């Protein structure tokens, strides 16, 4: 698999604050890669280094085959960056903002690209209105469109949906997904776990200056061999009786529901159901729940103990 971004043993400190302590990851071409981490984990520092805005103390990184530290002009020619805050000129219209970027990049067809991206982000009707009149979601979409002018191979999106309402966040997700479908490689930093799960082909968790885990969303969830079975009964009396047949399992019981912790295997599911059925107690309904990405994230950064 061709990797368009490679990062090896990346380190960066600000005086006594060791932000990156040896970060490693690779990103396949045309994929969405999410870098997850708590506030202050070093996500933005990593993006700033890869986008040539900050120098690393040591390590190596390549983008589009170019060395990030010694071939900065070549790297800048194939990337684009959208920061945490929309960098748009409020005095200009949406169209004028996009045209300005096209002219700065010396593109011959910048007006054509401007029209295409205004349509792609759903701002055709507002194209000739001052950006000062735009909502936060509209500005954010315009900001991303400005990053697309010139059709860069790689886009860095640093917390692109921070501050957006749910409707605009979902609209932004659709825009990002479409970019990847068209072949653009995206490195996304985010604090929203549902955003990473919805968008990312691969995820890396940055914690205490290193990558503590990486993989697809499903692979990360499978790192926690813990599941949960919710058993629902016809009456509180049945619920009380059933608890006596769950020796060896950790569980919590409500009036008509018992939630039993398991290792997620079919063997334990069958064992629990057989115990209850053989006791003559009727289970009206059961559901099996697997760990969520949130469970995986919190456990992998040590903020959630799962000592069932």
Phi, psi and omega in degrees: 000131182283126178261121180272338175231130174232135181227129183223121173052043182286128181231142178205129177233148172243096188058241183273357182268105181273096187282310177244126188246015182130070185267133181227130168192160176232147181236120178293150179297136176077018181246168173252122182243123181256131175255110183259149176177158177289171174303132179083007182288340180111011182298310182294323177300318179298315179296318180296324177293313182293332179268014174068019179270339180223142179270138175280157175283324179196175183104185180217155178201141175230147175224127182056030179085357181259144178286125185297331186267330184250347181234053187297321180296318179294320178298314181298334180287344182241006180236167172213151185230130170244115184280190185287340181236140184297121181262073182238154178270114185289339181285327182277165173278170176301316180297318181293324176299314181292319178298322180299315179297318179299320179290321178297330179271004177057043179271132181287332184249032187297328179293323177294315178296322178303313180297320181296316184283330174298321178290319184295327182260007175072034180243021180301316183291334182256010187302324185254021174259150177300140181297336178301338180269356184282152171283170179300320180294321179294320179295320181295318178295322177295319180301316178293320178300322177297329177288337184274340180303129184094355176051064178294153179284331184229135175236131173261123179244104183267102181050060188293339184249013178301129177086357181273150176284164185305320182295314180290330178295315179296320177298320178293322177301317180297321179296316181294316179299321180295322178301315180295321178300330181272004173105359179283138175269133185233128169254118187245126170255141183201154172258352183269111183294324179294330177293313179297318182293323181289321191259320198281138169283322179221150183230141170236137180257117181262122182210132181054036173083003179225164174277112183275337178196153175206154182156186175288164176306319180293321179295321179294319180294328181286350176291344178255101183282054182228129176234182180214134177248125177258118180254125179249134184244167183287331184211164177294331178295316177296321179299315180296318180295319184298329181300331180289346181257011183248030179301134180097347179252149173268133182208162171236143185236138172250202183292314181233004184230136172242129177253119187249128176281135180225177175272007178084001184273156176293332180297314180290324176301313181296320181298315181295314181296320180295319179301314183290314181298319180291341179277352181086006179271134181272127173266118181283331179194148173219151176225146178247122182250136177257162179302144177270170176297327177297317176302313182297313183299309183296323179289318183290337176261007173078019181257005179217118179269132178242076183254058181299000000 
